[in-house]
Short mmCIF file of C-alpha atoms and ligand atoms in Angstrom, two decimals:
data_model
loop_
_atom_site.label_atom_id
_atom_site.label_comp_id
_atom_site.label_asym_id
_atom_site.label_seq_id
_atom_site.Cartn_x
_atom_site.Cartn_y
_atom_site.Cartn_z
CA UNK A 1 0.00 0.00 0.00
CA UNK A 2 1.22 3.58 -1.18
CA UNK A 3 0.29 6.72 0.45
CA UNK A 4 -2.46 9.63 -1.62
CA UNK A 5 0.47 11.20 -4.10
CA UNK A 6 0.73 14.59 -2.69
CA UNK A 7 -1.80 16.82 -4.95
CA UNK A 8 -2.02 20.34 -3.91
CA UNK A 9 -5.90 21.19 -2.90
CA UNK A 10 -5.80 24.43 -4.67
CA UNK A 11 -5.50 22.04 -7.73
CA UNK A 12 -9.01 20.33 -6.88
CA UNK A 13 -10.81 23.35 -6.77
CA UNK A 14 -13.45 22.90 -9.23
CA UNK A 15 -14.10 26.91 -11.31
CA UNK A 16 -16.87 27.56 -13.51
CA UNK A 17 -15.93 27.25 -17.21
CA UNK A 18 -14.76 30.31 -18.12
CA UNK A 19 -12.07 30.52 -15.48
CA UNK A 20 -10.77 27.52 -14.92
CA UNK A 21 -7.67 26.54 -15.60
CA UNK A 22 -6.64 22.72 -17.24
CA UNK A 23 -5.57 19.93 -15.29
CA UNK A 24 -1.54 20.26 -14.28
CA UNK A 25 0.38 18.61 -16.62
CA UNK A 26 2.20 16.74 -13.85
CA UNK A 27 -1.67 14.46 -14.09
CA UNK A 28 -0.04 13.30 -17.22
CA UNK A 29 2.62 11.64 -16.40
CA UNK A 30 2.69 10.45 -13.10
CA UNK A 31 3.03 6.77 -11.70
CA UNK A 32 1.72 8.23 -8.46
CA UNK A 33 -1.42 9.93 -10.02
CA UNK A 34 -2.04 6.47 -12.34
CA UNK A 35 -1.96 4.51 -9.70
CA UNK A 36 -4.33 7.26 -7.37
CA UNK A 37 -6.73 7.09 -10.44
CA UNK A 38 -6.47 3.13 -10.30
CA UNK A 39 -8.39 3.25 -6.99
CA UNK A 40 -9.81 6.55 -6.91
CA UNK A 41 -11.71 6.53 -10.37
CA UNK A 42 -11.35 2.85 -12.14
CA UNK A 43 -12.31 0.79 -9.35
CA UNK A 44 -15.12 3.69 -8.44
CA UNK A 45 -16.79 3.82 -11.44
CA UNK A 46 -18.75 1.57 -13.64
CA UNK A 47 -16.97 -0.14 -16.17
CA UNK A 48 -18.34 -1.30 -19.71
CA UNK A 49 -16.86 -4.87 -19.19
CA UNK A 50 -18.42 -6.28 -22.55
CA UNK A 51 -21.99 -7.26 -24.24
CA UNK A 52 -24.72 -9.79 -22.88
CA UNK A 53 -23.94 -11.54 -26.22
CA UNK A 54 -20.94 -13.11 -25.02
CA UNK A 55 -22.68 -14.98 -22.14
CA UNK A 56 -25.83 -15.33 -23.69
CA UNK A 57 -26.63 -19.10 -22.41
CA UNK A 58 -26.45 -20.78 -19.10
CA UNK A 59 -23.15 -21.44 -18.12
CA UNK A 60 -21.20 -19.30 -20.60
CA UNK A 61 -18.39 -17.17 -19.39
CA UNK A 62 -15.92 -14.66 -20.38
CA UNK A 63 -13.28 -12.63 -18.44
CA UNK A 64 -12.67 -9.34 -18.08
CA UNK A 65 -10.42 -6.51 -15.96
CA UNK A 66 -11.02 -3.29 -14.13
CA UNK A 67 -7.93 -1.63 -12.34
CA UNK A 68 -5.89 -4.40 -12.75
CA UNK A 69 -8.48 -7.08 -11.00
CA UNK A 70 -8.81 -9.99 -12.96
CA UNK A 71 -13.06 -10.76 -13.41
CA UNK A 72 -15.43 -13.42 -14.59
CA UNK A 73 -18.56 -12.86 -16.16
CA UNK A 74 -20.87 -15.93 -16.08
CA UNK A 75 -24.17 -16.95 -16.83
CA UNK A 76 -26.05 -19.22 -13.95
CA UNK A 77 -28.54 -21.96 -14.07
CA UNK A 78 -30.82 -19.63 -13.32
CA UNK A 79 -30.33 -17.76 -16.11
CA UNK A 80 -28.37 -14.76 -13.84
CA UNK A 81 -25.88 -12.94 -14.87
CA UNK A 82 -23.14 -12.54 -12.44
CA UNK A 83 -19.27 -10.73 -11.77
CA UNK A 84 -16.87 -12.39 -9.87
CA UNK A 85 -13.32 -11.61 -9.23
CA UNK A 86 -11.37 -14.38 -11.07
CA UNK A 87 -9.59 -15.30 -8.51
CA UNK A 88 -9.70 -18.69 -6.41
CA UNK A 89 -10.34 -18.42 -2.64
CA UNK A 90 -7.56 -21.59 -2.29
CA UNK A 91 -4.36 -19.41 -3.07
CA UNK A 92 -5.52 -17.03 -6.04
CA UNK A 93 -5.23 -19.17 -9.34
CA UNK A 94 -7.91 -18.32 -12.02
CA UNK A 95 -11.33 -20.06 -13.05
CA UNK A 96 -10.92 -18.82 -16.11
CA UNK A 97 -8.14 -17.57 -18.85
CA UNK A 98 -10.67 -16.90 -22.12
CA UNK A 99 -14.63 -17.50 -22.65
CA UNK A 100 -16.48 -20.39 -22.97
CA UNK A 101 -19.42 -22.69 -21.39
CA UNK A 102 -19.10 -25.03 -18.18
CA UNK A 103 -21.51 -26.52 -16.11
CA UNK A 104 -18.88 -25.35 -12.89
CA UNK A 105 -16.21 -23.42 -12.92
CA UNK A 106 -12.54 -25.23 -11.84
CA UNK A 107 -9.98 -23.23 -10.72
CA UNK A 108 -6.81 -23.94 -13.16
CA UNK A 109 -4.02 -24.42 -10.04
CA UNK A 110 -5.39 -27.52 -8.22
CA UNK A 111 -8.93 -27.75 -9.10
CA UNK A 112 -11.38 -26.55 -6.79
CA UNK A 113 -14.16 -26.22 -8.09
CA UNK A 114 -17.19 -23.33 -7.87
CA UNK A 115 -20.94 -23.08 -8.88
CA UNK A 116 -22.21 -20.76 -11.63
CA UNK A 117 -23.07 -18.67 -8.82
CA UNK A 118 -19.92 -19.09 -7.16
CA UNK A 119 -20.24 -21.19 -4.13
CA UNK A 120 -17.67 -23.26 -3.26
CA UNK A 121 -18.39 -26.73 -4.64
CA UNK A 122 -15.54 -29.65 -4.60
CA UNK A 123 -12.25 -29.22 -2.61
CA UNK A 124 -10.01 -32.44 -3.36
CA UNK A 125 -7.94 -33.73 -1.12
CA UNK A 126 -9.17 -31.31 2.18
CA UNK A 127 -10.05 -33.94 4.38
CA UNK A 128 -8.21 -33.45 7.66
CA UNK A 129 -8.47 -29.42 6.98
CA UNK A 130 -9.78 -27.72 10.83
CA UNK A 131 -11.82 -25.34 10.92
CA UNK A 132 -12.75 -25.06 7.16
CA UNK A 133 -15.88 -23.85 6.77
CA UNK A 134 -16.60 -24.21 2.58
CA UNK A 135 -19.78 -21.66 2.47
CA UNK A 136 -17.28 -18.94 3.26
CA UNK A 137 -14.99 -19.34 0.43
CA UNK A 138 -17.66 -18.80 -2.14
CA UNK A 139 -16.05 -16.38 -5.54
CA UNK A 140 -16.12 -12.96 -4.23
CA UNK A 141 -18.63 -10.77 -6.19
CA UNK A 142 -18.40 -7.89 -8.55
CA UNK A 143 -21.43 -5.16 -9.10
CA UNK A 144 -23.41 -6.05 -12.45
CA UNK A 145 -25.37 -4.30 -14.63
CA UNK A 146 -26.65 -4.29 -18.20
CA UNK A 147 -27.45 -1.50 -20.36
CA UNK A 148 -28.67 -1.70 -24.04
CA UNK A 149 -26.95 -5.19 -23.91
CA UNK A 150 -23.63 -3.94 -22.48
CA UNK A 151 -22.34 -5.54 -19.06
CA UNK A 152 -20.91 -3.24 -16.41
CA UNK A 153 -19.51 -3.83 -13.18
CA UNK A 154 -17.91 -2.08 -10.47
CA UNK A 155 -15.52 -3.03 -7.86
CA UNK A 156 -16.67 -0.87 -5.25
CA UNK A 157 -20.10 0.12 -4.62
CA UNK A 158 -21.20 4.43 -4.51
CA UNK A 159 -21.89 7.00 -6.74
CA UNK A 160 -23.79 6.90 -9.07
CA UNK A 161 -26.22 4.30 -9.04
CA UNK A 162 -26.50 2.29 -12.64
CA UNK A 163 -29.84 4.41 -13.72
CA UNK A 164 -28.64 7.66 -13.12
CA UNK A 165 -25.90 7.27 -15.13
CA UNK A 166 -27.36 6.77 -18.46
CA UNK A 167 -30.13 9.32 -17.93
CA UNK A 168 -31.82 10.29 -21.12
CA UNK A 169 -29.02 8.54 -23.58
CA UNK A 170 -31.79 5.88 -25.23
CA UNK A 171 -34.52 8.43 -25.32
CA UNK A 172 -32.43 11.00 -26.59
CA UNK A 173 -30.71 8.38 -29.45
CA UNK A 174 -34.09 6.96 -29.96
CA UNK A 175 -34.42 4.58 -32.60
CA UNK A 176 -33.20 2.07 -33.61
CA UNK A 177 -31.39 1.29 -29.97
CA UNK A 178 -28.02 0.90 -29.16
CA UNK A 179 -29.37 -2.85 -28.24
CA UNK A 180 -30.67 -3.07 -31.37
CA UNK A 181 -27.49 -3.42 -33.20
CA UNK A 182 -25.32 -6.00 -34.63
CA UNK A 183 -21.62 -6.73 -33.01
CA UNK A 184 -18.95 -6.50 -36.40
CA UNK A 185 -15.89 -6.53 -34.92
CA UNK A 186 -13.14 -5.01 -32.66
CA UNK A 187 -10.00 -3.19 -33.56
CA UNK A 188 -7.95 -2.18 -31.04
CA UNK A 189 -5.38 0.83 -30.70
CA UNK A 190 -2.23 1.19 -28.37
CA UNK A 191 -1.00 4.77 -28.00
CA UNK A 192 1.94 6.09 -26.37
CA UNK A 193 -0.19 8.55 -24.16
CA UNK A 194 -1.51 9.03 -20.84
CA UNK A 195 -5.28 7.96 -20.87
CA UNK A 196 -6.62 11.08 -20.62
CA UNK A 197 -4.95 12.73 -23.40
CA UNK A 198 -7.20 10.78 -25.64
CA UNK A 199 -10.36 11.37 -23.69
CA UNK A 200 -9.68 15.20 -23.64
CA UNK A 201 -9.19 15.19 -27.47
CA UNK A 202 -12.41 13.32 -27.92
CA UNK A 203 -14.21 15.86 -26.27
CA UNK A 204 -13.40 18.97 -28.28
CA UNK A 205 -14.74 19.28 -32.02
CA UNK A 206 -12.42 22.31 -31.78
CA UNK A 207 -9.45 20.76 -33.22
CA UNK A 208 -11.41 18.79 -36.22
CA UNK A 209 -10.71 21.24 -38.73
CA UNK A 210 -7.25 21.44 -38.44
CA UNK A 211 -6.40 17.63 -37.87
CA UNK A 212 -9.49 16.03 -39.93
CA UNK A 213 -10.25 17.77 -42.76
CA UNK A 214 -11.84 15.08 -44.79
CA UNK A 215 -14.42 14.65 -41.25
CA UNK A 216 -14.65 18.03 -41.30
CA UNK A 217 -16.54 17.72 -44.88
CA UNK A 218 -18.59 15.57 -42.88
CA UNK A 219 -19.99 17.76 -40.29
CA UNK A 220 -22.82 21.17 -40.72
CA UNK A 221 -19.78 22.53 -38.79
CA UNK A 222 -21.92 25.47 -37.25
CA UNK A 223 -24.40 23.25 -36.38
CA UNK A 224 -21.95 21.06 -33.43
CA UNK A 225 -22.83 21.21 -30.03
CA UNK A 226 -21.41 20.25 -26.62
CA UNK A 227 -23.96 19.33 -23.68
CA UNK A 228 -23.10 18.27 -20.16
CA UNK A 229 -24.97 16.16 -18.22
CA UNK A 230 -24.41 15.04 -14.62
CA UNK A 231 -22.29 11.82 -15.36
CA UNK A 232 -22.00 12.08 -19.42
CA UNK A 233 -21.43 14.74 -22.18
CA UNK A 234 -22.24 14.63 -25.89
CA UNK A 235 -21.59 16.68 -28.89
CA UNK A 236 -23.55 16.32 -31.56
CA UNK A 237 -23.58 17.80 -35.27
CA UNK A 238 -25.95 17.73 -38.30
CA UNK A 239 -24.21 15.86 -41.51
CA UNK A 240 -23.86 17.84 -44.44
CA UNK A 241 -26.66 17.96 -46.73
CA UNK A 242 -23.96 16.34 -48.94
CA UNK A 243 -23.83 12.56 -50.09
CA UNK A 244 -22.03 10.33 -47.60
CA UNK A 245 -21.21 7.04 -46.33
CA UNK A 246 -23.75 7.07 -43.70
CA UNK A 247 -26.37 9.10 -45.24
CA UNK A 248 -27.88 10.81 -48.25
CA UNK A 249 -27.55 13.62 -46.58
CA UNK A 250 -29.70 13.52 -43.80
CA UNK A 251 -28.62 12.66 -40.21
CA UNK A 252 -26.64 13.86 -37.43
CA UNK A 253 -23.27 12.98 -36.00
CA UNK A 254 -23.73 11.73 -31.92
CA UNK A 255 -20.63 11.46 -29.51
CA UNK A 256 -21.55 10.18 -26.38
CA UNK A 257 -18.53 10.17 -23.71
CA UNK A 258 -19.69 8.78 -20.44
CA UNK A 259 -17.39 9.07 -17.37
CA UNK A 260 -14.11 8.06 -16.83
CA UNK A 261 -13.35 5.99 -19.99
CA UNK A 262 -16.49 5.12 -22.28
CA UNK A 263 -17.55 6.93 -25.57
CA UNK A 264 -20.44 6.30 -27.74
CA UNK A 265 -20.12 7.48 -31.43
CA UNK A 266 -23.29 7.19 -33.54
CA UNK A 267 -23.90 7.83 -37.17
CA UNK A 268 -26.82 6.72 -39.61
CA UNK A 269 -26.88 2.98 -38.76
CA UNK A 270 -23.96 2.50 -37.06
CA UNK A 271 -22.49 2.92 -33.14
CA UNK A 272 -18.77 2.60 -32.94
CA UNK A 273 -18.18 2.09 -28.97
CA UNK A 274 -14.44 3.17 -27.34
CA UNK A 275 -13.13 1.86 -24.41
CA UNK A 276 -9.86 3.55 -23.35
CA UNK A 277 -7.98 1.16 -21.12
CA UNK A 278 -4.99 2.84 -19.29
CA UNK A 279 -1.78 0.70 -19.05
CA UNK A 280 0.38 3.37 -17.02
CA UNK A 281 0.94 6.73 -16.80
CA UNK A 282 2.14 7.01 -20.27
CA UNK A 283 -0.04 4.19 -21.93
CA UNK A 284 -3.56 3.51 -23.93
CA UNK A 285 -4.79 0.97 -25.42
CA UNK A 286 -8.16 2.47 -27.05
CA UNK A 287 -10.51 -0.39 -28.14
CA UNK A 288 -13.02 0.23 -30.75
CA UNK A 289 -16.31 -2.02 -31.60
CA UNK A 290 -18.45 -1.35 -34.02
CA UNK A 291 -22.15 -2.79 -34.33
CA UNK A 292 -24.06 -2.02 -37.62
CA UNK A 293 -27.93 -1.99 -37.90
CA UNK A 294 -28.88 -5.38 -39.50
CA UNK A 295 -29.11 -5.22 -43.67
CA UNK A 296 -26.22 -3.29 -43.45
CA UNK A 297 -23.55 -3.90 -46.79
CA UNK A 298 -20.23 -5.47 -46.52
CA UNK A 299 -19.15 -2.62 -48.73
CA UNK A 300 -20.51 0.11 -46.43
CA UNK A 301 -19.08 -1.44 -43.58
CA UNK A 302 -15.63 -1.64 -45.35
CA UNK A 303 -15.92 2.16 -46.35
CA UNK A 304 -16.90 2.78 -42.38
CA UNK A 305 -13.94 0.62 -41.13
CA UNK A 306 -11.87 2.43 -43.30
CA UNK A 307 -12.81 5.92 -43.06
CA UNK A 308 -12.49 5.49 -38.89
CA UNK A 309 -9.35 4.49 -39.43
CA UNK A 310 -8.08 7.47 -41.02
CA UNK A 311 -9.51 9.37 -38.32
CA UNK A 312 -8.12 7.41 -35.60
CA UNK A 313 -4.86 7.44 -37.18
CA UNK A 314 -5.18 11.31 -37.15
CA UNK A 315 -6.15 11.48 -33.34
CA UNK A 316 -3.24 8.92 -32.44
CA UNK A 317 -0.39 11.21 -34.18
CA UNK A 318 -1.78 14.43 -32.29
CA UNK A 319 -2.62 12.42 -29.03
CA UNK A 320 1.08 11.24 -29.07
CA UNK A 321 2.28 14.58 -30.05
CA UNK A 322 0.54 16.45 -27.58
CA UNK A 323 1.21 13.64 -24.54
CA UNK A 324 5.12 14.89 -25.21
CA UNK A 325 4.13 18.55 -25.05
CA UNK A 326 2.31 18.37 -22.11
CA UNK A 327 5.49 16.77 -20.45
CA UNK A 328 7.92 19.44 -21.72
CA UNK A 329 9.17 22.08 -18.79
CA UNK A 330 7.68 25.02 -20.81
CA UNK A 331 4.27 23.78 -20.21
CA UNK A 332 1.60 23.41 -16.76
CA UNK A 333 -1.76 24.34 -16.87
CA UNK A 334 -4.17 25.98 -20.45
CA UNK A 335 -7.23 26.99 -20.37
CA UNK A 336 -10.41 26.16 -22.02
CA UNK A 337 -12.45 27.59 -25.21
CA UNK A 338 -15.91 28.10 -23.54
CA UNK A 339 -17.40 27.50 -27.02
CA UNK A 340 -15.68 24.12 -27.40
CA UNK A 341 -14.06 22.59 -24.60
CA UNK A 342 -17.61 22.57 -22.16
CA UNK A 343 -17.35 18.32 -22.05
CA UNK A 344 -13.35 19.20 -21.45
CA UNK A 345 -13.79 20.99 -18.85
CA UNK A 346 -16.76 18.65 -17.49
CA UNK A 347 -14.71 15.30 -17.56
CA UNK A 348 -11.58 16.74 -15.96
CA UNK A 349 -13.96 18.46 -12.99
CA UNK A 350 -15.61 15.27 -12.50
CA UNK A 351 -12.24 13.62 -11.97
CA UNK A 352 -11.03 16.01 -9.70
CA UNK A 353 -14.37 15.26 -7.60
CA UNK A 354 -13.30 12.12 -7.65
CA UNK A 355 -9.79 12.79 -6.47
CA UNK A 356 -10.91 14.46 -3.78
CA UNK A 357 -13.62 12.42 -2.65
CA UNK A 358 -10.47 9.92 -2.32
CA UNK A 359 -8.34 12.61 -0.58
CA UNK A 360 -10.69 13.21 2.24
CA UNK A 361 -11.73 9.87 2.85
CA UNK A 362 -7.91 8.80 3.04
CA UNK A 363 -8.31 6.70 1.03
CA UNK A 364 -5.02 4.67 0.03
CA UNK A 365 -4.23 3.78 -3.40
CA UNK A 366 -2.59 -0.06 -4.01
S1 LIG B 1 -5.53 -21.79 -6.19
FE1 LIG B 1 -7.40 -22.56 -6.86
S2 LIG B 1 -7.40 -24.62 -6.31
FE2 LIG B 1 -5.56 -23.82 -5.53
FE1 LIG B 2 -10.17 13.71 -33.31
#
């Protein structure tokens, strides 16, 4: 256990928009602050883990991490779907390494064996054992909760609940629903950047002119807009009237980002989720899914994949760019464009909450 990295309060203070100052760039680069955000934020907060899909049937499983803790997702006899850490209550081997279906779960070092809805089952060889009392070494369990066929979990229980959360998201998306669309694929990203580099440039159209033109011909420009909600943001822009990939012109551009590491990015038919995963301080790997309403061509799909690409591409070279400038002497704190960096300035005030919800309660980072 490490002590709270020493973060000056005056940096927590939370300003209204127009004065505040950006996050020090000291955030950016620290092991201390990574591993502060670790406990403070990652373990805090719920966590997109992956998609009801993947255990859709009794006994199916897949695995999953938050803040370093290795997880199980798994589907019960009773049809429940349940978060466990994926770790043995014997000495800490795992029930699982990948997906698949079992009737049990058996630990991989010497075979004890668990429920679906992890009570301790079989225990070879524990005979002469004092003391042992198997109903208290059931898995240890994670928060769950599912959302437009996403699974989230959380390591430790608080703010917010699940519902308030995704206030007004489906209503606002309307239809057809995120849960309505079909998984494609995954393509993953690994950047040489601290986390929240990324996440700030997502929430800014203000640089899209100058570092994606050919999205820029995408967007009614004047038309995008930044909203803040409690626990989200979005920006959202009308397409050009223009023929496109994703529409004959009609249609509007929706970038959900939903605190600490989730964004939603909808166009005409098509969600393309993100799921920035922090390695260390100076580390991403961003994962991207994409799910296309059904009827969707293989052709427009490969013009999507492609297209996002290029963009991504674009946002790596300036994320990587910027991650160095942020680290160089000549640099601290900026400020924010009140027309375009609202969601900014939103996400990094949320995370100083949460710093300093972990500051007063002493809370000690592992
Ligand atoms: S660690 Fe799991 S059976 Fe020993
Ligand atoms: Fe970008």
């Amino acid at each position: 256990m490490q002590n709270l990295p020493i973060i000056d309060q005056s940096e927590l203070v939370i300003k209204p928009l127009a004065e505040a100052e950006t996050i020090p760039s000291s955030w950016y680069n620290s092991d201390d602050i990574w591993r502060l955000e670790k406990e403070a934020v990652f373990a805090q907060t719920w966590q997109c883990v992956g998609r009801q899909s993947q255990a859709a049937r009794s006994g199916e499983y897949f695995i999953a991490e938050i803040a370093s803790e290795p997880l199980i997702i798994v589907r019960g006899k009773d049809n429940i779907l349940r978060c466990f850490y994926n770790v043995c209550r014997h000495r800490g081997g795992p029930l699982a390494i990948g997906s698949g279906c079992a009737s049990h779960l058996q630990c991989k070092y010497h075979g004890w064996t668990y429920e679906l809805d992890g009570r301790l089952k079989g225990v070879p060889d524990f005979d002469s054992v004092a003391h042992f009392d198997k109903t208290a070494f059931g898995l240890a369990p994670v928060e769950l909760a599912v959302w437009e066929g996403f699974v989230f979990a959380r390591l430790v229980p608080g703010k917010p609940s699940f519902n308030e959360l995704f206030t007004g998201i489906s209503d606002r998306i309307g239809k057809p629903g995120l849960g309505e669309l079909q998984y494609h694929r995954r393509k993953s990203y690994d950047l040489k950047c601290n986390w929240k580099i990324f996440v700030d440039n997502y929430l800014e159209g203000y640089h899209v002119p100058l570092v994606h033109p050919e999205l820029m011909k995408l967007y009614d420009y004047h038309s995008y807009k930044t909203k803040v909600r409690e626990w989200y943001s979005f920006q959202h822009s009308l397409l050009t009237s223009a023929e496109n990939i994703y529409s004959s012109g009609a249609g509007e551009a929706l970038y959900y980002f939903i605190f600490p590491n989730l964004m939603l990015n909808i166009l005409p038919g098509r969600l393309q989720t993100n799921i920035v995963e922090p390695i260390d301080a100076e580390r991403c790997i961003v994962h991207f899914d994409y799910y296309y309403v059904a009827g969707t061509s293989e052709q427009q799909i490969a013009d999507d994949l492609t297209f996002s690409d290029s963009v991504q591409v674009e946002d790596i070279e300036i994320c990587e760019l910027v991650h160095r400038g942020v680290r160089s002497r000549s640099y601290d704190k900026g400020r924010f464009s009140v027309k375009h960096e609202e969601a900014l300035w939103h996400f990094q005030s949320l995370l100083k909450t949460f710093f300093r919800d972990a500051v007063e309660s002493k809370r000690t980072p592992r």
